[in-house]
GROMACS .gro file of C-alpha atoms in nm:
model
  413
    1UNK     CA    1  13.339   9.814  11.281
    2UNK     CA    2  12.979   9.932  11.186
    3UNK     CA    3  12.704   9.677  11.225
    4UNK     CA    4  12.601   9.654  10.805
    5UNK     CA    5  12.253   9.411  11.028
    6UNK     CA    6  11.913   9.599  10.999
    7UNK     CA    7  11.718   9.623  11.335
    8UNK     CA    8  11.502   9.329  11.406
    9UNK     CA    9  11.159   9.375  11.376
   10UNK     CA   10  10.981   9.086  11.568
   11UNK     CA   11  10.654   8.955  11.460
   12UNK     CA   12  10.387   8.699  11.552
   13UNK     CA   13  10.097   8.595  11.366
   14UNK     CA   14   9.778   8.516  11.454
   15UNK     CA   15   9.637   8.282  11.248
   16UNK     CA   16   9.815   7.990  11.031
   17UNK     CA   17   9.521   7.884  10.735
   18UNK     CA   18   9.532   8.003  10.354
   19UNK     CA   19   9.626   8.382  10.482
   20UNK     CA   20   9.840   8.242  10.731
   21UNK     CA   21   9.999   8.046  10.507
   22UNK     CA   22  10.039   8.341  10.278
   23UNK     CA   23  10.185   8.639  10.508
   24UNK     CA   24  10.446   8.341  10.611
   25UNK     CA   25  10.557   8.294  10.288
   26UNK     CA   26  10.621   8.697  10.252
   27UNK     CA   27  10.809   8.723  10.585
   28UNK     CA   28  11.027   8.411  10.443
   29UNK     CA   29  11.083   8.562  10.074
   30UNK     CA   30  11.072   8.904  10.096
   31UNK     CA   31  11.391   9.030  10.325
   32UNK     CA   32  11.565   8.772  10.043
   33UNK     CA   33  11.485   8.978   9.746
   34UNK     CA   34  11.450   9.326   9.875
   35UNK     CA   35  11.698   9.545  10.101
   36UNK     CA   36  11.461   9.607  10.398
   37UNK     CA   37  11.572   9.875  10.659
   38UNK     CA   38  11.414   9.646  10.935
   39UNK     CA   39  11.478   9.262  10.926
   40UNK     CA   40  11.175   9.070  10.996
   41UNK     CA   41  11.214   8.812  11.247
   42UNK     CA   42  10.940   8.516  11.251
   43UNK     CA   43  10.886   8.490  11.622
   44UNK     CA   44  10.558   8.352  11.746
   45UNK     CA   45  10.274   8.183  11.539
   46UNK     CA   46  10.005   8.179  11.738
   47UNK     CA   47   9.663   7.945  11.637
   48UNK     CA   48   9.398   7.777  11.912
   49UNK     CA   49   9.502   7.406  11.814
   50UNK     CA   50   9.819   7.365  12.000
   51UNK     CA   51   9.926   7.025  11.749
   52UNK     CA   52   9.815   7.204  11.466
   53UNK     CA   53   9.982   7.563  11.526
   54UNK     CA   54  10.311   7.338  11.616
   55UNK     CA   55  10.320   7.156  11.260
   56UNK     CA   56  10.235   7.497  11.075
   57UNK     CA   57  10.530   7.643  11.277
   58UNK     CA   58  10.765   7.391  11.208
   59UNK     CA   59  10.656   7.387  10.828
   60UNK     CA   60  10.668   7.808  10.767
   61UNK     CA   61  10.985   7.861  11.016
   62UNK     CA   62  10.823   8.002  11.296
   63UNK     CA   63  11.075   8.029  11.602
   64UNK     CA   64  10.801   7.934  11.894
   65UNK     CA   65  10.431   7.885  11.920
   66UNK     CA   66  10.155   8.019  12.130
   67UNK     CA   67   9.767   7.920  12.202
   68UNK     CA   68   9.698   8.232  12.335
   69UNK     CA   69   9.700   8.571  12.157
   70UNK     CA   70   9.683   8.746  12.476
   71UNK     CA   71  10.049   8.633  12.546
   72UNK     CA   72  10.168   8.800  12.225
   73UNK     CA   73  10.021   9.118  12.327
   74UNK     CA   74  10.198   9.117  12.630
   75UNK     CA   75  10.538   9.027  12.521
   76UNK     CA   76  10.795   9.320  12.526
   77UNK     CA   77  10.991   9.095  12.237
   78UNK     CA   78  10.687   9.147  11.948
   79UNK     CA   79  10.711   9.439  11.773
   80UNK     CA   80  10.440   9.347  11.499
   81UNK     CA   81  10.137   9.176  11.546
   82UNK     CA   82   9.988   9.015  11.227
   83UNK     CA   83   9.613   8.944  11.247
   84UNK     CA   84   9.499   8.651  10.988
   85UNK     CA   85   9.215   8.510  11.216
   86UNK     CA   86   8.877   8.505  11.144
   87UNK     CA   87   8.728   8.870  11.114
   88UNK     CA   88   8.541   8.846  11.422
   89UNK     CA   89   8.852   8.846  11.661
   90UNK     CA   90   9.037   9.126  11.444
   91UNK     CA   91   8.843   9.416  11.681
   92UNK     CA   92   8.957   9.301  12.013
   93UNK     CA   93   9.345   9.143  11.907
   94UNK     CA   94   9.417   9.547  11.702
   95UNK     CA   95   9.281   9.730  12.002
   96UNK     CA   96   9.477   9.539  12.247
   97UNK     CA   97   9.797   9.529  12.050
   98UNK     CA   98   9.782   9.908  11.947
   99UNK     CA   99   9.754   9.979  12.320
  100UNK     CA  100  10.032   9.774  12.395
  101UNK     CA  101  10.262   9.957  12.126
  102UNK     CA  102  10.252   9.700  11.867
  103UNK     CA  103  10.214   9.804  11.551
  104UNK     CA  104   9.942   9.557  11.348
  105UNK     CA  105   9.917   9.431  11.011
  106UNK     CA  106   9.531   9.288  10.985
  107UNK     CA  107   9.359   9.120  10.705
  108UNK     CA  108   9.076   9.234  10.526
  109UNK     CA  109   8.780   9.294  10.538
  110UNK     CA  110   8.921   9.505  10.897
  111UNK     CA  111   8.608   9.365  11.075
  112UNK     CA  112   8.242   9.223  11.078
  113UNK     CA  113   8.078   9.573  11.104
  114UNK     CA  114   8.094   9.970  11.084
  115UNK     CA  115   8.110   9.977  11.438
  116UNK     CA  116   8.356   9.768  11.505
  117UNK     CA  117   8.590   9.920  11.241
  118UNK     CA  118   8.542  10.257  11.418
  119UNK     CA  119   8.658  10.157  11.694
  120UNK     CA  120   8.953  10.019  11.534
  121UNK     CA  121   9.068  10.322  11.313
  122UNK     CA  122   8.982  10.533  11.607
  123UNK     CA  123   9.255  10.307  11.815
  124UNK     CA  124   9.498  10.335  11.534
  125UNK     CA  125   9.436  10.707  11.515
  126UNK     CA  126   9.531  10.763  11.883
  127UNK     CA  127   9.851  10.497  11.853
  128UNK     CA  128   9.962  10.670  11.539
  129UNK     CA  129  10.027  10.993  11.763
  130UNK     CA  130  10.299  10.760  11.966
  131UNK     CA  131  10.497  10.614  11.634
  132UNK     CA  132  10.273  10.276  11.616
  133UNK     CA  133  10.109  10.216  11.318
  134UNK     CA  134   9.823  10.014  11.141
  135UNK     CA  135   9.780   9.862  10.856
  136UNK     CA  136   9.491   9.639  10.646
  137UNK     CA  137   9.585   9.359  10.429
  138UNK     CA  138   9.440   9.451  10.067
  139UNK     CA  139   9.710   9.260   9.905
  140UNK     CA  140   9.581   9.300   9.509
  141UNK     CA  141   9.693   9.672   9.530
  142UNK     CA  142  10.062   9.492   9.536
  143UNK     CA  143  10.009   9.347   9.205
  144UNK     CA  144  10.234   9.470   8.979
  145UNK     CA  145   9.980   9.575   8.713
  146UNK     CA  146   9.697   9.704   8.925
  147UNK     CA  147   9.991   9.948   9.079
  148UNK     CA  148  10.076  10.012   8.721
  149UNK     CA  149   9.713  10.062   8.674
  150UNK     CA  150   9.700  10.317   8.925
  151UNK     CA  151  10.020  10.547   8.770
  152UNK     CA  152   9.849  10.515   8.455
  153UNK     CA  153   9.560  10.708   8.590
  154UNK     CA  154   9.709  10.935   8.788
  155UNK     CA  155   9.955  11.013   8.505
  156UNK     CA  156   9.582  11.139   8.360
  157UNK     CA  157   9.621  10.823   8.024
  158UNK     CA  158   9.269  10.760   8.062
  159UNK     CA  159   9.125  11.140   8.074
  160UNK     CA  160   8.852  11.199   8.269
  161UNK     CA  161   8.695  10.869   8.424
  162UNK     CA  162   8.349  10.742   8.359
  163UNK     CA  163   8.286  10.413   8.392
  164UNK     CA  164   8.452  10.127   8.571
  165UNK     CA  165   8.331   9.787   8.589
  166UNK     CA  166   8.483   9.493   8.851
  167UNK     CA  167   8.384   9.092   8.905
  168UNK     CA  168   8.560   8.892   9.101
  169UNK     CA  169   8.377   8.532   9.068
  170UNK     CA  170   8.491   8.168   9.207
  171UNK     CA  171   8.276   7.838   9.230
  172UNK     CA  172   8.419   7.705   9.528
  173UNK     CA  173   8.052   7.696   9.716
  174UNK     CA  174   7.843   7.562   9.393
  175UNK     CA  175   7.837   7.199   9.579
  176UNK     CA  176   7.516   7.257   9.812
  177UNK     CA  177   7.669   6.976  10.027
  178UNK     CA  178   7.997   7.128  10.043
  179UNK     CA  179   8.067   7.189  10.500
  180UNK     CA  180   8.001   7.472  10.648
  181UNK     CA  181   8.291   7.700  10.719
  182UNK     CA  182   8.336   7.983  10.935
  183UNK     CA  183   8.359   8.201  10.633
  184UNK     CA  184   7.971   8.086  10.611
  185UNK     CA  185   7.832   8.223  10.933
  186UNK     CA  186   7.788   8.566  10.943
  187UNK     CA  187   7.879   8.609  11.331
  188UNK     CA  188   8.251   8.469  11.234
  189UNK     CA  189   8.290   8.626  10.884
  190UNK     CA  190   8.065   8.926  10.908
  191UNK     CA  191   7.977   8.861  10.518
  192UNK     CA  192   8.000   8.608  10.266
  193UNK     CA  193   8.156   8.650   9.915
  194UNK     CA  194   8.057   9.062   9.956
  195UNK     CA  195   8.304   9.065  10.234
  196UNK     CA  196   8.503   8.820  10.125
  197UNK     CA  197   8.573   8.918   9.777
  198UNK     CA  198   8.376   9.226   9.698
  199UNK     CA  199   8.585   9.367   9.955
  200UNK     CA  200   8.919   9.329   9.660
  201UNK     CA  201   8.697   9.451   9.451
  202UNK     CA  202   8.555   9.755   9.572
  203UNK     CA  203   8.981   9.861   9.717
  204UNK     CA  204   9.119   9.827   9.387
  205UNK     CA  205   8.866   9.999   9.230
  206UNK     CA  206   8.945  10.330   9.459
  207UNK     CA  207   9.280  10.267   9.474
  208UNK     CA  208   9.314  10.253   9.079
  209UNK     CA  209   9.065  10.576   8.978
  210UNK     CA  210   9.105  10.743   9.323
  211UNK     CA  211   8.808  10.789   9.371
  212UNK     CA  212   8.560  10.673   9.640
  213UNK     CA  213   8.226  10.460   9.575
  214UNK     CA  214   7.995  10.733   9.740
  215UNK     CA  215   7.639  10.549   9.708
  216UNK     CA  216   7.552  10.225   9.628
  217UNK     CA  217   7.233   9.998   9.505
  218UNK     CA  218   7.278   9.627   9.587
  219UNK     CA  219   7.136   9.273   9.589
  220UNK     CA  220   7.293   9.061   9.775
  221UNK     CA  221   7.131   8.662   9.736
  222UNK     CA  222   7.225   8.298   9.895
  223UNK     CA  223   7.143   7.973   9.709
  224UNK     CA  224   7.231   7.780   9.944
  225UNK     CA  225   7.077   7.804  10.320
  226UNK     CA  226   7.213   7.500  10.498
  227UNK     CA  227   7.531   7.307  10.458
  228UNK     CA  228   7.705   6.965  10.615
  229UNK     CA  229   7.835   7.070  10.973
  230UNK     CA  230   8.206   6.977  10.946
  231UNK     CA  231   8.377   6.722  11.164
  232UNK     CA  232   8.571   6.869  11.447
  233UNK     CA  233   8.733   6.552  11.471
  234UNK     CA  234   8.884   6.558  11.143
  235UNK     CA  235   9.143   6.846  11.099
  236UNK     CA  236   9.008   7.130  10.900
  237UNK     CA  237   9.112   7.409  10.634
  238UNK     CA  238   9.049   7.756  10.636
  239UNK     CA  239   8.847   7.679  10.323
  240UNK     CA  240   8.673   7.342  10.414
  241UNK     CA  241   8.683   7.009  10.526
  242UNK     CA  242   8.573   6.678  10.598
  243UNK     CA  243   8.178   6.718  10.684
  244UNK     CA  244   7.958   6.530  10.947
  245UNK     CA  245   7.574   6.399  10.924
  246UNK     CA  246   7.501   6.697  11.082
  247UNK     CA  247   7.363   7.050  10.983
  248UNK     CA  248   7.363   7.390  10.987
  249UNK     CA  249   7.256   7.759  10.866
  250UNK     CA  250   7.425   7.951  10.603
  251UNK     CA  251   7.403   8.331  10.739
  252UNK     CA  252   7.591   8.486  10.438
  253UNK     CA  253   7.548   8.599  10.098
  254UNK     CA  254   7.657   8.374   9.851
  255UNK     CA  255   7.655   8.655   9.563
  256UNK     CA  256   7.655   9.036   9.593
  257UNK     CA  257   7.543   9.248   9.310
  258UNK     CA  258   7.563   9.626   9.300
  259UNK     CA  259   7.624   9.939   9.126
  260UNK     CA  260   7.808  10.247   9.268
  261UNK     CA  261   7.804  10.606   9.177
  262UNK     CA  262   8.169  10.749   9.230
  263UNK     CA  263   8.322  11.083   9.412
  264UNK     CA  264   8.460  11.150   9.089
  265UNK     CA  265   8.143  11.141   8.846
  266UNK     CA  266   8.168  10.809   8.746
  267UNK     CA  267   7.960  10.493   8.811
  268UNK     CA  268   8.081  10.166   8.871
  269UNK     CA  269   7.899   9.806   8.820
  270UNK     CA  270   8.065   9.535   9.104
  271UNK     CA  271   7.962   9.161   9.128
  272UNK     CA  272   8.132   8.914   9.349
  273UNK     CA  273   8.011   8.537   9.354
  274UNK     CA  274   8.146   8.193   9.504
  275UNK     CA  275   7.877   8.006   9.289
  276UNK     CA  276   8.019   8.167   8.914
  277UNK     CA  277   8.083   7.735   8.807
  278UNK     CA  278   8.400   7.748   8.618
  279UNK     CA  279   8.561   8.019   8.750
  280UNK     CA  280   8.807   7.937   9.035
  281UNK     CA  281   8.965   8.313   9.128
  282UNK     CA  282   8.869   8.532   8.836
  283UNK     CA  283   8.901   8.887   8.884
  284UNK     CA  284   8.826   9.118   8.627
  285UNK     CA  285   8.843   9.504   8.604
  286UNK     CA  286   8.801   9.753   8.345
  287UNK     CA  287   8.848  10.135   8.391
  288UNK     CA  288   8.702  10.348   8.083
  289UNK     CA  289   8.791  10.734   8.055
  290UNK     CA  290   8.754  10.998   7.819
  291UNK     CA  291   9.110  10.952   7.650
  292UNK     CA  292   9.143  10.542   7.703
  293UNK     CA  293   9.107  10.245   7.850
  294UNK     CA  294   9.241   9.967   8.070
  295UNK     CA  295   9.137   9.617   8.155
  296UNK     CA  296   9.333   9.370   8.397
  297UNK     CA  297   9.227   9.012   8.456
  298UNK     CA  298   9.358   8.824   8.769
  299UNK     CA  299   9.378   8.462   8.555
  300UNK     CA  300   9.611   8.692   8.340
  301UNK     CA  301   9.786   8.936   8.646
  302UNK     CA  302  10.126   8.989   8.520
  303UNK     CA  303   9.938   9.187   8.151
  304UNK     CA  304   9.737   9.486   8.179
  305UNK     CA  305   9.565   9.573   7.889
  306UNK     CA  306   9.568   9.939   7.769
  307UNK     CA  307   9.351  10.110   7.505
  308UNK     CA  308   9.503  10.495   7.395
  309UNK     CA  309   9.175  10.645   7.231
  310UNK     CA  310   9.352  10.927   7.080
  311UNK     CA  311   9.577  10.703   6.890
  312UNK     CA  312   9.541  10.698   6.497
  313UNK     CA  313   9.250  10.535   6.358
  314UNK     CA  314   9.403  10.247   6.185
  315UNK     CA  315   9.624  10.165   6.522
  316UNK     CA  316   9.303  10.190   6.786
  317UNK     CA  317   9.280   9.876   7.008
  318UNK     CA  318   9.386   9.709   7.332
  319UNK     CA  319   9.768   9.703   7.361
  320UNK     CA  320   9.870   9.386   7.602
  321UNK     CA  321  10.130   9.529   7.827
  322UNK     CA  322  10.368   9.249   7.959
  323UNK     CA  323  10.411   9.385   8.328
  324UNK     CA  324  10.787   9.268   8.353
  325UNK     CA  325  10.964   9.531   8.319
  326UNK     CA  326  11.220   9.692   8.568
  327UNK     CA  327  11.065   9.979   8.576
  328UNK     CA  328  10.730   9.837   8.652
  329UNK     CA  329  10.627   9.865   9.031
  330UNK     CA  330  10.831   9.579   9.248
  331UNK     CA  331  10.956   9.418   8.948
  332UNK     CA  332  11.299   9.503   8.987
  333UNK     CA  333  11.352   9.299   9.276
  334UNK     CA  334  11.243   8.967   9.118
  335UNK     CA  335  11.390   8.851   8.768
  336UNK     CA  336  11.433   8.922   8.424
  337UNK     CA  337  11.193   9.068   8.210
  338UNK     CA  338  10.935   8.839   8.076
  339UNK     CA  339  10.986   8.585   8.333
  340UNK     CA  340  10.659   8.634   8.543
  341UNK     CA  341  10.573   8.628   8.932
  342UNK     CA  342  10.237   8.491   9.051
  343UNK     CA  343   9.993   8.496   9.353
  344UNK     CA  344  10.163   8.513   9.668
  345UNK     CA  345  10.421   8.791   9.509
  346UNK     CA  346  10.124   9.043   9.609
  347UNK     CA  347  10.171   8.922  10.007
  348UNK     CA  348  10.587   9.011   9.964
  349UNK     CA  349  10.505   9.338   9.852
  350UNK     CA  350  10.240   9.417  10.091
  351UNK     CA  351  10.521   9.327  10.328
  352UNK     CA  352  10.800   9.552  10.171
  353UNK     CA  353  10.569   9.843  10.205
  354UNK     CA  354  10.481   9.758  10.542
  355UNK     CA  355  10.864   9.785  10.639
  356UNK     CA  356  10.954  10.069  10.480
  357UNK     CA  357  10.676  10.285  10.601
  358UNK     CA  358  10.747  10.159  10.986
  359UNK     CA  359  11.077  10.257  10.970
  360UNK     CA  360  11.023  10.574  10.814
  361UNK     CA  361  10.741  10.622  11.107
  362UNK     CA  362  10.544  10.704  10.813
  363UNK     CA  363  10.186  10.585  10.834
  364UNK     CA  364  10.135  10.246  10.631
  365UNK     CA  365   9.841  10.244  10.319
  366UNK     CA  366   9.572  10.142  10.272
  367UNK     CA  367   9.560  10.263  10.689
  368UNK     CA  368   9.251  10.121  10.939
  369UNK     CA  369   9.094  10.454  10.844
  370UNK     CA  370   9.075  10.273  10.429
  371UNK     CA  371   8.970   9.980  10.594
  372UNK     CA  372   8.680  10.125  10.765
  373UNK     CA  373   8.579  10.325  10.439
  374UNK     CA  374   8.515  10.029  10.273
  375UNK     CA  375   8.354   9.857  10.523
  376UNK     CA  376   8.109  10.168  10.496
  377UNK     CA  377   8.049  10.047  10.148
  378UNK     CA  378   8.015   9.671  10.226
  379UNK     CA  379   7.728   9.778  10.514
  380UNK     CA  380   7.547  10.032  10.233
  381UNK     CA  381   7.532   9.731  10.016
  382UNK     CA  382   7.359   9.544  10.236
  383UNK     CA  383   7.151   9.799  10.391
  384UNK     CA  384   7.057   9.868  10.000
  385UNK     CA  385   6.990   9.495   9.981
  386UNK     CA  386   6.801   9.450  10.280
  387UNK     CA  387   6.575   9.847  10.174
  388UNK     CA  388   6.490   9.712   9.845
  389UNK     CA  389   6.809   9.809   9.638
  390UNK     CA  390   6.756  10.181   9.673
  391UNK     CA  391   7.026  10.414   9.633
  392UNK     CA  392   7.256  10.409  10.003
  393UNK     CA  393   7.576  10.643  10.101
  394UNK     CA  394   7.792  10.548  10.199
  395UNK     CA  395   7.901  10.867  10.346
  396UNK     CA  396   8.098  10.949  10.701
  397UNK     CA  397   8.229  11.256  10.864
  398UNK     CA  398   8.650  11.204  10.823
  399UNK     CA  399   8.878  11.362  11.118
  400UNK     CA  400   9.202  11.275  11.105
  401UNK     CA  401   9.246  10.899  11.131
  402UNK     CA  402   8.869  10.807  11.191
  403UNK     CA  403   8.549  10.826  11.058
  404UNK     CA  404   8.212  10.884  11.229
  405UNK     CA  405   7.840  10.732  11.113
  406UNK     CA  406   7.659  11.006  10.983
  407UNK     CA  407   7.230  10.911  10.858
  408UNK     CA  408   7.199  10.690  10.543
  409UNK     CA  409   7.003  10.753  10.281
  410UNK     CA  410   6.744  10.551  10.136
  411UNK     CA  411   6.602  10.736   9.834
  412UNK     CA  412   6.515  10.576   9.541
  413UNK     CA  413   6.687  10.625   9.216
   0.00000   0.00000   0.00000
């Protein structure tokens, strides 16, 4: 009788706050609405807080627990290792997994620096020669209408591309006595909302046109310098919590303005904020080319809104698009047309990609080689920033799966 089962594909994930929380719900949901060639298996969650790891496993459906990432590394049993700590531990857990033959799934941005996203594409260029992939978490490409978005370009409905224009603002950090974090100190987080959020920002914007943001001219600003230390004694979020009488420094930007010339020929304008008051996850983008336009807004993700400039006079404007359909990317899987999917639908899809690719042994996009282009662009921003907002590449030297530093520039426009 033929076994009709998919091979297991074992997984534990490091790290159980709002991403945590997230990538669980995809390894829960997905296999149920999509025919996966590997079943995922929700082994080991693994967090420092051995109570608090314990409840998240119990609450998400995580088989076992573990304080010790180390021990997931090791273990002959894992056969995916999902990073959704802090950036600063993402170097050191890839490495070691890669080495060990895991493949890795690891949340953006892929680390707190250039460097240390070197050596992390180069380590998932050298495991990629052995069948073990990598992958980076930039979930809003899974959206339904920014992947719709993306055919529409490459189907050439916008003509030739010229300018592009992305925000992604939220107020969550306009209290000045709202705790610190560890997405506030810049040795945990690497950046604040530039990393953060710009990060979205800057890989839809590629992924959409397909083109690369080449040089950039930034300010980056904080409000805010010191914040309520929070109370270790209280349990904590990976967005906040209770706050003591004590306190510290913010290291991090608190907005990040820049513009961006593309490898294409267009320019780009790119603001991401955590002090925009009223807006709690707005993400806008708008794409203009020689033949039309499109707009999404994340408040509004399952519309897209197209503009066909060769259309007859008395029909121009922006045609809402309903993003439902069955032939729409992913939506077939989910329900009928009209009735819409939200948020965490991105992290399913993310995961559905994931699978496929692994057991294709096809390499996984965006790869750690993505990651590390954009984190190119994150550190010209700043460098810009820091210079005086003159005009920074963003450029490397590309061989196979890694990229290499090459001088920055520092011109003035």
């Amino acid at each position: 009788m033929t076994d009709v089962h998919p091979p297991e594909l074992r997984v534990a994930l490091v790290g159980h706050g709002f991403m945590g929380a997230a990538h669980s719900q995809a390894f829960r949901v997905a296999p149920r609405f999509f025919d996966l060639p590997l079943a995922p298996v929700m082994s080991t969650l693994v967090g420092r807080n051995a109570a608090a790891t314990t409840a998240a496993a119990e609450k998400w459906g995580w088989q076992k627990t573990s304080n010790d990432w180390h021990e997931v590394v090791d273990d002959p049993d894992i056969d995916l290792i999902d990073i959704s700590s802090p950036g600063s531990t993402h170097v050191e857990i890839a490495v070691a997994a890669l080495a060990a033959g895991k493949h890795v799934l690891c949340e953006k941005p892929l680390a707190n620096s250039v460097e240390e996203a070197e050596v992390m594409a180069a380590a998932a260029a050298e495991a990629a020669k052995k069948g073990v992939f990598a992958m980076v978490g930039f979930t809003y490409r899974r959206v339904p209408a920014i992947t719709f978005a993306r055919d529409l370009v490459a189907r050439g409905a916008l003509g030739q591309i010229r300018q592009v224009r992305a925000a992604y603002l939220q107020d969550w950090l306009v209290d000045e006595e709202g705790p610190m974090t560890w997405r506030l100190d810049k040795s945990k987080a690497g950046s604040g909302s530039l990393g953060d959020i710009g990060a979205h920002a800057i890989d839809a914007v590629q992924f959409i046109t397909g083109q690369t943001l080449d040089s950039v001219s930034g300010l980056l600003h904080t409000f805010v310098t010191e914040r309520p230390l929070l109370d270790e004694s209280v349990a904590q979020t990976s967005l906040g919590g209770a706050a003591s009488s004590e306190r510290g420094q913010v290291t991090v930007d608190d907005v990040a303005l820049f513009t961006a010339r593309l490898s294409g020929g267009a320019i780009g304008t790119f603001e991401a904020t955590r002090f925009a008051t009223g807006r709690k996850n707005a993400f806008r983008i708008e794409i203009h080319g020689s033949k039309g336009a499109l707009a999404f807004d994340l408040e509004r993700e399952n519309e897209l809104e197209f503009y066909d400039a060769e259309a007859p006079s008395d029909l121009l404007g922006f045609k809402r698009i309903l993003v439902t359909e069955p032939e729409h990317p992913y939506f077939a899987n989910w329900w009928p047309t009209g009735h819409t999917i939200g948020y965490e639908h991105g992290f399913s899809h993310q995961l559905v990609d994931l699978v496929n690719a692994l057991a294709a042994g096809e390499q996984p996009t965006p790869s750690f080689a993505d990651g590390l282009q954009v984190q190119r662009v994150l550190e010209a921003v700043e460098r810009s920033s820091d210079g005086g907002s003159a005009w920074t590449t963003t450029a490397g030297t590309t061989d196979g799966d890694t990229t290499t530093s090459t001088a920055t520039e520092g011109a003035r426009a």
